[in-house]
PDB file of C-alpha atoms and ligand atoms in Angstrom:
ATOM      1  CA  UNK I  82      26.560  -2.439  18.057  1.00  0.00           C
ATOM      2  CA  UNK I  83      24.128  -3.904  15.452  1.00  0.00           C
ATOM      3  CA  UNK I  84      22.969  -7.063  15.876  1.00  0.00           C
ATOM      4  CA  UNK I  85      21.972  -9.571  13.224  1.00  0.00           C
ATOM      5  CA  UNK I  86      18.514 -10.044  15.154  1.00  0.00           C
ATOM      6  CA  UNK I  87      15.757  -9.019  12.607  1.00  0.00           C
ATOM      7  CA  UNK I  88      12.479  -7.554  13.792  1.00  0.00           C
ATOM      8  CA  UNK I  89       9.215  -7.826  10.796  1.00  0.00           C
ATOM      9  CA  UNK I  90       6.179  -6.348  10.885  1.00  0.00           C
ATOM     10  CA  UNK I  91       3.330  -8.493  10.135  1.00  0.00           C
ATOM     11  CA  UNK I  92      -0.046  -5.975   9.795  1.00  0.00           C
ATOM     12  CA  UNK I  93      -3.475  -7.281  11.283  1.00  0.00           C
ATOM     13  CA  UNK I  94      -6.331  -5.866   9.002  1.00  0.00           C
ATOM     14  CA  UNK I  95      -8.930  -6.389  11.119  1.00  0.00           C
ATOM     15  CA  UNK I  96      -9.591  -2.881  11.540  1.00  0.00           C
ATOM     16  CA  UNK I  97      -9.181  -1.801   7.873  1.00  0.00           C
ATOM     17  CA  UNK I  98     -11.646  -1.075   5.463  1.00  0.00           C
ATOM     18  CA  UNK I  99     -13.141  -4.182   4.431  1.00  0.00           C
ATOM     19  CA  UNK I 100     -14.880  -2.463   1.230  1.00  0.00           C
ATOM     20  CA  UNK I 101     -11.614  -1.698  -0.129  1.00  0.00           C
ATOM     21  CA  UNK I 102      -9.254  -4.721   0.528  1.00  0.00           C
ATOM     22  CA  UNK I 103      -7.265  -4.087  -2.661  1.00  0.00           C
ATOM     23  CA  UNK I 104      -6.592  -0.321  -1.384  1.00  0.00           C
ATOM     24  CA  UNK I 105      -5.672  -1.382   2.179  1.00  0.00           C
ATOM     25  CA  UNK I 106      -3.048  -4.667   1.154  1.00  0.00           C
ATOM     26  CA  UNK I 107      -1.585  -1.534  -1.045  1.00  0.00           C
ATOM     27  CA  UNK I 108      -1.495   0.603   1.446  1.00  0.00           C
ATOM     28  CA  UNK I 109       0.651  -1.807   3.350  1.00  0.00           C
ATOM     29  CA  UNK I 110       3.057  -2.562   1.272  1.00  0.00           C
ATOM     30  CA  UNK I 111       3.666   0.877   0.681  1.00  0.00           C
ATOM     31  CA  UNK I 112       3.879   1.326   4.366  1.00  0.00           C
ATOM     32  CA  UNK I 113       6.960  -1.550   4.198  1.00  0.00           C
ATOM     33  CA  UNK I 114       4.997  -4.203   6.146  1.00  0.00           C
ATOM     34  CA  UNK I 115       7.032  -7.623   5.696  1.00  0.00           C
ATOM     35  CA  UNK I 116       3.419  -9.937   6.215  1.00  0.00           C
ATOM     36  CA  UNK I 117      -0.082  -9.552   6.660  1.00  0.00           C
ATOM     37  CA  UNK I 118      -1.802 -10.793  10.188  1.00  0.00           C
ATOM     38  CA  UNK I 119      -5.472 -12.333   9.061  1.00  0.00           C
ATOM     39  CA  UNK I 120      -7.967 -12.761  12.577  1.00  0.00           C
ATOM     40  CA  UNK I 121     -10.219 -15.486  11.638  1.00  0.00           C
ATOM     41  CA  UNK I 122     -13.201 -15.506  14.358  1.00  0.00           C
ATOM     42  CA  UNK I 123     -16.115 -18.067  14.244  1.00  0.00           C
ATOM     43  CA  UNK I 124     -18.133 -16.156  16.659  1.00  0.00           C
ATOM     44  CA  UNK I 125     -18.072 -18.961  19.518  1.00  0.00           C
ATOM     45  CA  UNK I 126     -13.947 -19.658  20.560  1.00  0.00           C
ATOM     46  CA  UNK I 127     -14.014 -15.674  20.653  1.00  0.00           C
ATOM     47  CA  UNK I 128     -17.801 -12.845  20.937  1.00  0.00           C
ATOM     48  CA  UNK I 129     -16.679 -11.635  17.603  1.00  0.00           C
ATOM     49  CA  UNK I 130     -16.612 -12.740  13.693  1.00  0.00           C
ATOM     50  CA  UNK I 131     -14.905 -11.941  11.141  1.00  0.00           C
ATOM     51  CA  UNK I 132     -14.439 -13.998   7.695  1.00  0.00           C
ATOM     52  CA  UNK I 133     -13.233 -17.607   6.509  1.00  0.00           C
ATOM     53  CA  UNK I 134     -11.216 -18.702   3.965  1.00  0.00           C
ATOM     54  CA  UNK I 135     -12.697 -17.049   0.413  1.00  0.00           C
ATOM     55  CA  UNK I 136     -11.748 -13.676   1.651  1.00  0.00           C
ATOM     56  CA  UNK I 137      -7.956 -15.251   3.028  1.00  0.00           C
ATOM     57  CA  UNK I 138      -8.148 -16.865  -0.748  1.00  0.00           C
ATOM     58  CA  UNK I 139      -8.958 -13.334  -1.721  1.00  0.00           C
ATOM     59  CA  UNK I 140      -5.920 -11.867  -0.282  1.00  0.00           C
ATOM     60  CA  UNK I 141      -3.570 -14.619  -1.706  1.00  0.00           C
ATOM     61  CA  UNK I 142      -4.844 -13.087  -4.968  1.00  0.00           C
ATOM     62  CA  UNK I 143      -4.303  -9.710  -3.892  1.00  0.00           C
ATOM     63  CA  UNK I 144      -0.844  -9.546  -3.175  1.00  0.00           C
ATOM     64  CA  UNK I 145       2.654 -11.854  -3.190  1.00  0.00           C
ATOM     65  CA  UNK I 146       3.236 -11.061   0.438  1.00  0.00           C
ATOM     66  CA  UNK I 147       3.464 -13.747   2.934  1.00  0.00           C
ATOM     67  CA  UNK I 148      -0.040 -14.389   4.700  1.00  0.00           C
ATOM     68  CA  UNK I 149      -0.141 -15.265   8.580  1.00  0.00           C
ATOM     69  CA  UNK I 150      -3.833 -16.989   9.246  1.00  0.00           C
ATOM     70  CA  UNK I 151      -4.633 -16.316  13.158  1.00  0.00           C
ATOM     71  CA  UNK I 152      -7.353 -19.104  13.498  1.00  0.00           C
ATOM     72  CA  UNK I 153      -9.677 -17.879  16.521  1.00  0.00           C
ATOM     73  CA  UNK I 154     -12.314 -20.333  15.826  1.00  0.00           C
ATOM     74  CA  UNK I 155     -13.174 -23.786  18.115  1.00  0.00           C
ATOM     75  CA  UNK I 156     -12.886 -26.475  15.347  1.00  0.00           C
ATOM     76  CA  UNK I 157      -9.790 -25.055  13.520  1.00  0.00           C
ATOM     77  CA  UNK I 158      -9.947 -29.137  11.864  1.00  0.00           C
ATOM     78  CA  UNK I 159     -12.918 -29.445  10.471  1.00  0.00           C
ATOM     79  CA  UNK I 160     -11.750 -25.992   8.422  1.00  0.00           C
ATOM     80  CA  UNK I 161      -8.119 -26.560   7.898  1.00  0.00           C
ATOM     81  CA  UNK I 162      -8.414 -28.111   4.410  1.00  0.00           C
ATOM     82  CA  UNK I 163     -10.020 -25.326   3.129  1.00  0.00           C
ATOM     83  CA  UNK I 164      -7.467 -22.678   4.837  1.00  0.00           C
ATOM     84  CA  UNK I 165      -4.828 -24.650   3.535  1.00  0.00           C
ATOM     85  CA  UNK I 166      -6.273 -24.478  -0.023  1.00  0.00           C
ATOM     86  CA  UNK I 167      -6.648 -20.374   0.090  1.00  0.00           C
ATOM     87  CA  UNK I 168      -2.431 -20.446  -0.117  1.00  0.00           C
ATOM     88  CA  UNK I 169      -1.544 -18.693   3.288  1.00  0.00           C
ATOM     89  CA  UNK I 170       2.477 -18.982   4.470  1.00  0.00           C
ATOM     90  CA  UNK I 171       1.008 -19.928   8.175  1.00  0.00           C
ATOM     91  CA  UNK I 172      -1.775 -21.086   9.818  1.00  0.00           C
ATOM     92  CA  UNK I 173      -2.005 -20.917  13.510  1.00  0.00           C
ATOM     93  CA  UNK I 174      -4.635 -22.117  16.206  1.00  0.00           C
ATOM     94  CA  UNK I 175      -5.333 -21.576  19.654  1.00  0.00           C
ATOM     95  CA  UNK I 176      -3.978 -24.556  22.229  1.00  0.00           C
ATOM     96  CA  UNK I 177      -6.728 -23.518  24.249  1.00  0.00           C
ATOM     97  CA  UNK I 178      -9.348 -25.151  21.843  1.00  0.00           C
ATOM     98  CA  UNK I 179     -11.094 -27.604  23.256  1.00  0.00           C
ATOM     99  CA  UNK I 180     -10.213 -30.083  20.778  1.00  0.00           C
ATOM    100  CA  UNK I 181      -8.368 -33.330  21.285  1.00  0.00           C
ATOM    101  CA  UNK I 182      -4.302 -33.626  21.249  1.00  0.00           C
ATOM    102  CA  UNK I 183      -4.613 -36.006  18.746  1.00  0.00           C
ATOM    103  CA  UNK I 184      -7.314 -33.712  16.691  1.00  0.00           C
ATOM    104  CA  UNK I 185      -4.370 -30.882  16.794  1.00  0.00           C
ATOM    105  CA  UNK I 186      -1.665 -33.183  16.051  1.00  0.00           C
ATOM    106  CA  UNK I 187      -3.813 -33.775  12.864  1.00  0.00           C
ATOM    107  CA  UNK I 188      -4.123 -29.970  11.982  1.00  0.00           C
ATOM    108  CA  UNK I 189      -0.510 -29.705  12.548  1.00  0.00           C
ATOM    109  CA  UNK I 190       0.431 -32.578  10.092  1.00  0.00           C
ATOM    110  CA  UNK I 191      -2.217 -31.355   7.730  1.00  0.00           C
ATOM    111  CA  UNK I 192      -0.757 -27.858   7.245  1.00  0.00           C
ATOM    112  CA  UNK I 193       2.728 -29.149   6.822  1.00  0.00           C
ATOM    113  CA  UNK I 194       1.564 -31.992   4.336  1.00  0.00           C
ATOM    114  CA  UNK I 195       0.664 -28.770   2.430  1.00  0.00           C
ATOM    115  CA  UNK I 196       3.681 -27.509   2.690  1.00  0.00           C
ATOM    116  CA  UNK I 197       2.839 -24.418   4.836  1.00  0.00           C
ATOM    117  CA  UNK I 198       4.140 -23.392   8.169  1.00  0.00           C
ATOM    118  CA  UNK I 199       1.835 -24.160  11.406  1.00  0.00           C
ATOM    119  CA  UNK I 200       1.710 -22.141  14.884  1.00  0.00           C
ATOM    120  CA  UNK I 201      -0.051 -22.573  18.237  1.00  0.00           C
ATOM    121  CA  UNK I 202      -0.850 -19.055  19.839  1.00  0.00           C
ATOM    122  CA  UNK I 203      -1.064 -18.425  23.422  1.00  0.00           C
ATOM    123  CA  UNK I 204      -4.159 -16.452  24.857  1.00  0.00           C
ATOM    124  CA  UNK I 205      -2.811 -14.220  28.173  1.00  0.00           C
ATOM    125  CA  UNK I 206      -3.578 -16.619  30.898  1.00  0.00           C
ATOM    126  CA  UNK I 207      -2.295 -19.523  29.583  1.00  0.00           C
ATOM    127  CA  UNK I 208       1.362 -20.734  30.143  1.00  0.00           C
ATOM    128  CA  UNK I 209       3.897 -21.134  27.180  1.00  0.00           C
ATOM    129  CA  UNK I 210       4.449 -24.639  28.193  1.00  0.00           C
ATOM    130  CA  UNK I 211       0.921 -25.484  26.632  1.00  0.00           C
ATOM    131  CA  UNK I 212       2.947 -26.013  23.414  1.00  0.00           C
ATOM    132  CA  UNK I 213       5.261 -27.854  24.404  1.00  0.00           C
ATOM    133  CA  UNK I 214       3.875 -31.695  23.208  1.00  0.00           C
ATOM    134  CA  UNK I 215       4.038 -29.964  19.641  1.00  0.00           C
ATOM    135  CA  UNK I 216       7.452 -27.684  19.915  1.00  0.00           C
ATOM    136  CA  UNK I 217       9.292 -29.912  17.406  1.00  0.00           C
ATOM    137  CA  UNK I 218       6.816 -28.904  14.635  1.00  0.00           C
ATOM    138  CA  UNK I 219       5.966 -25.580  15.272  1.00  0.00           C
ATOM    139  CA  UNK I 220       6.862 -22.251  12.515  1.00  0.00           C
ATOM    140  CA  UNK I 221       4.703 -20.269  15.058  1.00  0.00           C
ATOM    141  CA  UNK I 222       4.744 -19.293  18.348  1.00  0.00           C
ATOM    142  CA  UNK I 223       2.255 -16.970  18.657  1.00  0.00           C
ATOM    143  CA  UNK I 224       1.876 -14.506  22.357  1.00  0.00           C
ATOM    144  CA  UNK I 225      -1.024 -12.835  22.321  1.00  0.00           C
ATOM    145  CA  UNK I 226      -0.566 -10.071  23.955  1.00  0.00           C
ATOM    146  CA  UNK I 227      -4.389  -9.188  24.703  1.00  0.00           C
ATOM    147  CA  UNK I 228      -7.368 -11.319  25.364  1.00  0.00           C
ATOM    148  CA  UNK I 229      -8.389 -12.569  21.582  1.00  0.00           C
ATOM    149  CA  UNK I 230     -11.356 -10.850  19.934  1.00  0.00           C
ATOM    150  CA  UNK I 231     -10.876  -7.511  18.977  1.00  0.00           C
ATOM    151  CA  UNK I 232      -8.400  -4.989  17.872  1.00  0.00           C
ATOM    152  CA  UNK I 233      -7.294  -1.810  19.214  1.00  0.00           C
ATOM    153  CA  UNK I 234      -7.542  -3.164  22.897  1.00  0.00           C
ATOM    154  CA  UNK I 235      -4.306  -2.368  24.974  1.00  0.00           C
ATOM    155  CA  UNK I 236      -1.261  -4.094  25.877  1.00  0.00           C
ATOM    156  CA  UNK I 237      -0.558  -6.622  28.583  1.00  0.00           C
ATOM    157  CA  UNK I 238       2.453  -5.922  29.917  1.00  0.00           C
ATOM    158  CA  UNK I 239       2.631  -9.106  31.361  1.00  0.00           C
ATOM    159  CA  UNK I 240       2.271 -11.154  28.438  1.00  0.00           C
ATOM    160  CA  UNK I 241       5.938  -9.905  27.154  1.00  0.00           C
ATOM    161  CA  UNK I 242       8.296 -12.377  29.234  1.00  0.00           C
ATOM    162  CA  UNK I 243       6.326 -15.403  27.100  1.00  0.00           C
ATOM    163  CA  UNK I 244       8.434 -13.813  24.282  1.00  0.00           C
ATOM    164  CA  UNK I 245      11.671 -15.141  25.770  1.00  0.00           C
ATOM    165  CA  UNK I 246      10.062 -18.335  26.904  1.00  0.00           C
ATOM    166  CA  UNK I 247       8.883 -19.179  23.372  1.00  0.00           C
ATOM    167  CA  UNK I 248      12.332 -18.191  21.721  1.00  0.00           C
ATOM    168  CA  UNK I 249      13.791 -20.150  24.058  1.00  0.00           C
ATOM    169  CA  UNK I 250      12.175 -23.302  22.964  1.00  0.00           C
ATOM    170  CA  UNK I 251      11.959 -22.694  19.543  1.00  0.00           C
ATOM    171  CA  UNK I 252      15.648 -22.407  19.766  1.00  0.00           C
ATOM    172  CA  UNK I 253      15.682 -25.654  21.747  1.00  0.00           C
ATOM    173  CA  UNK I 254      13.577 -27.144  19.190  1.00  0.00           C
ATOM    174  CA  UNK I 255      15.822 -26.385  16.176  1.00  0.00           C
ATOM    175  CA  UNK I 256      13.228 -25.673  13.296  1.00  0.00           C
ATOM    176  CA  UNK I 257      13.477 -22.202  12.486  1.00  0.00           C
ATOM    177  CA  UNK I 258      10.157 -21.304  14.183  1.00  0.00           C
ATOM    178  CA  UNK I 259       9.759 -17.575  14.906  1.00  0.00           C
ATOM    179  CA  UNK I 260       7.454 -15.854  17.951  1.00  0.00           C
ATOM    180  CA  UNK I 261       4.937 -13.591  16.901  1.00  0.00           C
ATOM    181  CA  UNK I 262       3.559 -11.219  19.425  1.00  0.00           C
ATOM    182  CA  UNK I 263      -0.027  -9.932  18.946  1.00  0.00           C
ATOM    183  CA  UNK I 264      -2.585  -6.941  20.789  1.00  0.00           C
ATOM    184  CA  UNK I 265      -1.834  -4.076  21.311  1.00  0.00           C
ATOM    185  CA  UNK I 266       2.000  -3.800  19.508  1.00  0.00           C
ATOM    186  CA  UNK I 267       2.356  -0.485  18.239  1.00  0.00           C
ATOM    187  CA  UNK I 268       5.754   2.296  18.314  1.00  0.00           C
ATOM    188  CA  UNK I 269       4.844   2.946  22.512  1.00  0.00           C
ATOM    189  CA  UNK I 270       5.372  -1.119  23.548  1.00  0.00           C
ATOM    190  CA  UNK I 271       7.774  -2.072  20.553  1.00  0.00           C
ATOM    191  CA  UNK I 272      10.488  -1.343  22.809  1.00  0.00           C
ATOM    192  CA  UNK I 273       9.484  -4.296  25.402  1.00  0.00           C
ATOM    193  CA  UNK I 274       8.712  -6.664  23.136  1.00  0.00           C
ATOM    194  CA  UNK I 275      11.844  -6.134  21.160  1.00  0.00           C
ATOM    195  CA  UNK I 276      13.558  -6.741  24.345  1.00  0.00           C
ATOM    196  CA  UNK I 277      12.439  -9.976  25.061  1.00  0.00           C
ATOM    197  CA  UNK I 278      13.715 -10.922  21.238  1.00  0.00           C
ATOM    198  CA  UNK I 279      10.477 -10.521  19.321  1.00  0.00           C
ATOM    199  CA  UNK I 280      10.681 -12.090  16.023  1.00  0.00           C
ATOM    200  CA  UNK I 281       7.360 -10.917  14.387  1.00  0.00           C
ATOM    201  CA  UNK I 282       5.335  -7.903  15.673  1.00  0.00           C
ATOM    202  CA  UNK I 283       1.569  -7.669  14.323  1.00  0.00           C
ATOM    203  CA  UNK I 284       0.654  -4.455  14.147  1.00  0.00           C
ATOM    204  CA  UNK I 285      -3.201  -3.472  13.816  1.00  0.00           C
ATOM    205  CA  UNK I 286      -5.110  -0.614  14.384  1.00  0.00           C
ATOM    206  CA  UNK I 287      -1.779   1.236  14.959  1.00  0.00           C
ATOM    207  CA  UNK I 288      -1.517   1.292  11.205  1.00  0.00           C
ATOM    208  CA  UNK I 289      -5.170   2.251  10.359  1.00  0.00           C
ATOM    209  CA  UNK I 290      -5.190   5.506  12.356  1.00  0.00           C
ATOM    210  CA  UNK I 291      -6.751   8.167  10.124  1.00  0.00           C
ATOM    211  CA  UNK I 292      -4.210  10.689   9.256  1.00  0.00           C
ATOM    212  CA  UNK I 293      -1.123   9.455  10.299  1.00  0.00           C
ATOM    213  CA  UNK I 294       1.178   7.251   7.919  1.00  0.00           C
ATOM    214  CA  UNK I 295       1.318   3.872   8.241  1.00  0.00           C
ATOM    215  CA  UNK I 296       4.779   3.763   7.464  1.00  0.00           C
ATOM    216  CA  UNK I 297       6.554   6.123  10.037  1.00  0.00           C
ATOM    217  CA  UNK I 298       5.012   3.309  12.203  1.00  0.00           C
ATOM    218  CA  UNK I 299       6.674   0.251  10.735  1.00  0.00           C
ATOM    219  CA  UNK I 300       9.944   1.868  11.056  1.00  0.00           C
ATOM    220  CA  UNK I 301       9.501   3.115  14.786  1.00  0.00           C
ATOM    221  CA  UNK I 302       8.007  -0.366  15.362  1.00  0.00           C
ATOM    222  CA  UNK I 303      11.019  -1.856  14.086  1.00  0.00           C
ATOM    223  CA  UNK I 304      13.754   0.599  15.192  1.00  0.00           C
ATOM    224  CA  UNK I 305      12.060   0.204  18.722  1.00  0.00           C
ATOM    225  CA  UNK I 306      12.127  -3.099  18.967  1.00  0.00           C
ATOM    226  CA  UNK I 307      15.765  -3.466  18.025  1.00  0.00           C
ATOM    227  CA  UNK I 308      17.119  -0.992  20.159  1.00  0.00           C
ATOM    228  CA  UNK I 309      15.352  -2.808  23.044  1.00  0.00           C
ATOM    229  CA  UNK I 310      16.814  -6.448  21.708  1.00  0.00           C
ATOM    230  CA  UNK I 311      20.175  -4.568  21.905  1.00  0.00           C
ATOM    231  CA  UNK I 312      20.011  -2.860  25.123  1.00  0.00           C
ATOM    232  CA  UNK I 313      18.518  -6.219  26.426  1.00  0.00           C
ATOM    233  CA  UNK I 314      21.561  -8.127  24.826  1.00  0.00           C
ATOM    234  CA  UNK I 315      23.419  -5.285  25.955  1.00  0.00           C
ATOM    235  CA  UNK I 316      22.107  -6.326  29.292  1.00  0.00           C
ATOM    236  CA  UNK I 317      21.098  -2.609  29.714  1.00  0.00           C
ATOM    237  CA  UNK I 318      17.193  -2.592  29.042  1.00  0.00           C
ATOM    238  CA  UNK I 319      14.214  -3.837  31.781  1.00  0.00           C
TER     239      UNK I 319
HETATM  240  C1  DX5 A 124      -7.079  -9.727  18.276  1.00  0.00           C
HETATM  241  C2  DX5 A 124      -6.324 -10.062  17.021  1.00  0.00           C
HETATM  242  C3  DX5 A 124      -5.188  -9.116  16.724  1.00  0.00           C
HETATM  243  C4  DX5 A 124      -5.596  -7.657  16.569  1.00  0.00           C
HETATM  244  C5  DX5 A 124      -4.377  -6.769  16.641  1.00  0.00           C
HETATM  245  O1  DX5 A 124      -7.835 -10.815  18.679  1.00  0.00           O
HETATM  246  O2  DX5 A 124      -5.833 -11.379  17.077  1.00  0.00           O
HETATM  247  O3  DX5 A 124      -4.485  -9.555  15.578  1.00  0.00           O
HETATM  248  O4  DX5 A 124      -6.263  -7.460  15.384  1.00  0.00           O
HETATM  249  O5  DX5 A 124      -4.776  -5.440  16.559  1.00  0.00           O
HETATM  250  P1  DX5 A 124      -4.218  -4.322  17.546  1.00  0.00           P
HETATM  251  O6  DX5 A 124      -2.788  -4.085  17.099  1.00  0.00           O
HETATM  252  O7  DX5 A 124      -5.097  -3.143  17.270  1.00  0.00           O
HETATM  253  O8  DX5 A 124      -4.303  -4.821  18.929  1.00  0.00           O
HETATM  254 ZN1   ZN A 125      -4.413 -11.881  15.476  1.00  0.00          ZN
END
C-alpha cells in the first residue's frame, strides 16, 4: 500500500566544511536533499556559535533550494529583520526564549509580513502544548529531537511521540504547517520518526560522514521513514 504521505529531507550543515560552502550545498543536491537545515547559535540561548545572517544570505546565493533558518539565539527579534532580508523559506525560534508573548507574536507577524513561513521548535523537555497560543500561524513545528547545541549527538527516543502531537495540531489548525524533527535523524531512527508521521527529517552529520555517500542516506532516510508511516497507518509498527 503506498500512501500519499511524503517524507523530505532537509540537511543541517553544521558539521560541513565551512571553507567550502559552495562544494558542500553541491554536494547536497547531488545527494537529493529537498532543503537545507541552517543552526543559528548566538553563544548564550545555546554553549555554542555558529554564524548570522550574511552567511544564511550567502547560501540564498548559493543555491535555489528552500532554506530552513533554526534560530538558537535568545533575542531572535531584535535579528529577525535582518534574517528575513537574507531570503530564507522559514525561520523558526525557540518557545523557550525568554522573550515576551507579545515580543514572539511580533517575530511571527514579521516573518509572514515578509512573506516567509515561521516555526516554533521544541527543545526535549518542553511540552508541545508550548505552541499552542501561536498554532494558527505556524509553517513550523519543529521537535528537536536532542538538547540544542551541537550536531552529531544521539537520538532521544522520547522526543518522537511530539511528532504526532504536533501533526495533530497542525492538522487542527488548518494552515499547511509541516513538523520537522531535528538531532540525531539519520537511516537507524528514520523508521520511528516516520512512524509518528514525520513531515521533514533534518539530517546532519549523518550526511557528512567521510567516505560514505550522502545520498544512499537520503533515500534510506526516506524509504525508512515511510515504511514506518505505513506500518504505523497500517497499525502494525511500535
Ligand atoms: C543541533 C542542531 C541540529 C543538528 C543536527 O542543535 O539544531 O540541526 O545540526 O545534526 P545531527 O543530525 O548530527 O544531530
Ligand atoms: Zn537545527
Amino acid at each position: 500500500m503506498t500512501s500519499e504521505h511524503q517524507v523530505l529531507v532537509s540537511a543541517s550543515i553544521l558539521n560541513a566544511d565551512f571553507s567550502r560552502l559552495d562544494r558542500v550545498v553541491h554536494k547536497m543536491e547531488r545527494a537529493g536533499v529537498d532543503r537545507l537545515h541552517l543552526d543559528v547559535m548566538d553563544g548564550h540561548f545555546v554553549d555554542n556559535i555558529t554564524f548570522g545572517p550574511d552567511v544564511v544570505a550567502a547560501f540564498r546565493r548559493l543555491t535555489d533550494m528552500p532554506l530552513d533558518v533554526h534560530l538558537m539565539i535568545s533575542e531572535p527579534v531584535r535579528y529577525m529583520d535582518r534574517f528575513i532580508a537574507a531570503g530564507p523559506q522559514t525561520i523558526s525560534f525557540h518557545v523557550e526564549i525568554e522573550e515576551g508573548d507579545e515580543q514572539k507574536t511580533a517575530a511571527i507577524e514579521a516573518i509572514h509580513a515578509a512573506g516567509q513561513g515561521a516555526g516554533l521548535a521544541v527543545s526535549p523537555d518542553t511540552p508541545v502544548s508550548a505552541v499552542d497560543p501561536w498554532l494558527s500561524e505556524l509553517d513550523v513545528i519543529m521537535i528537536m529531537s536532542v538538547y540544542p547545541g551541537w550536531g552529531g549527538q544521539g537520538f532521544i527516543p522520547e522526543a518522537a511521540p511530539k511528532i504526532a502531537e504536533a501533526r495533530a495540531r497542525l492538522a487542527g489548525a488548518g494552515r499547511g504547517g509541516l513538523v520537522h524533527v531535528d538531532g540525531g535523524v539519520n537511516s537507524k531512527t528514520a523508521e520511528i520518526v516516520g512512524s509518528y508521521g514525520i513531515d521533514v527529517c533534518i539530517v546532519g552529520s549523518a550526511l557528512f560522514q567521510r567516505g560514505s555517500d550522502a545520498s544512499d542516506e537520503v533515500n534510506l532516510v526516506k524509504e525508512r521513514a515511510l515504511r514506518g508511516f505505513e506500518a504505523a497507518t497500517a497499525g502494525l509498527a511500535r
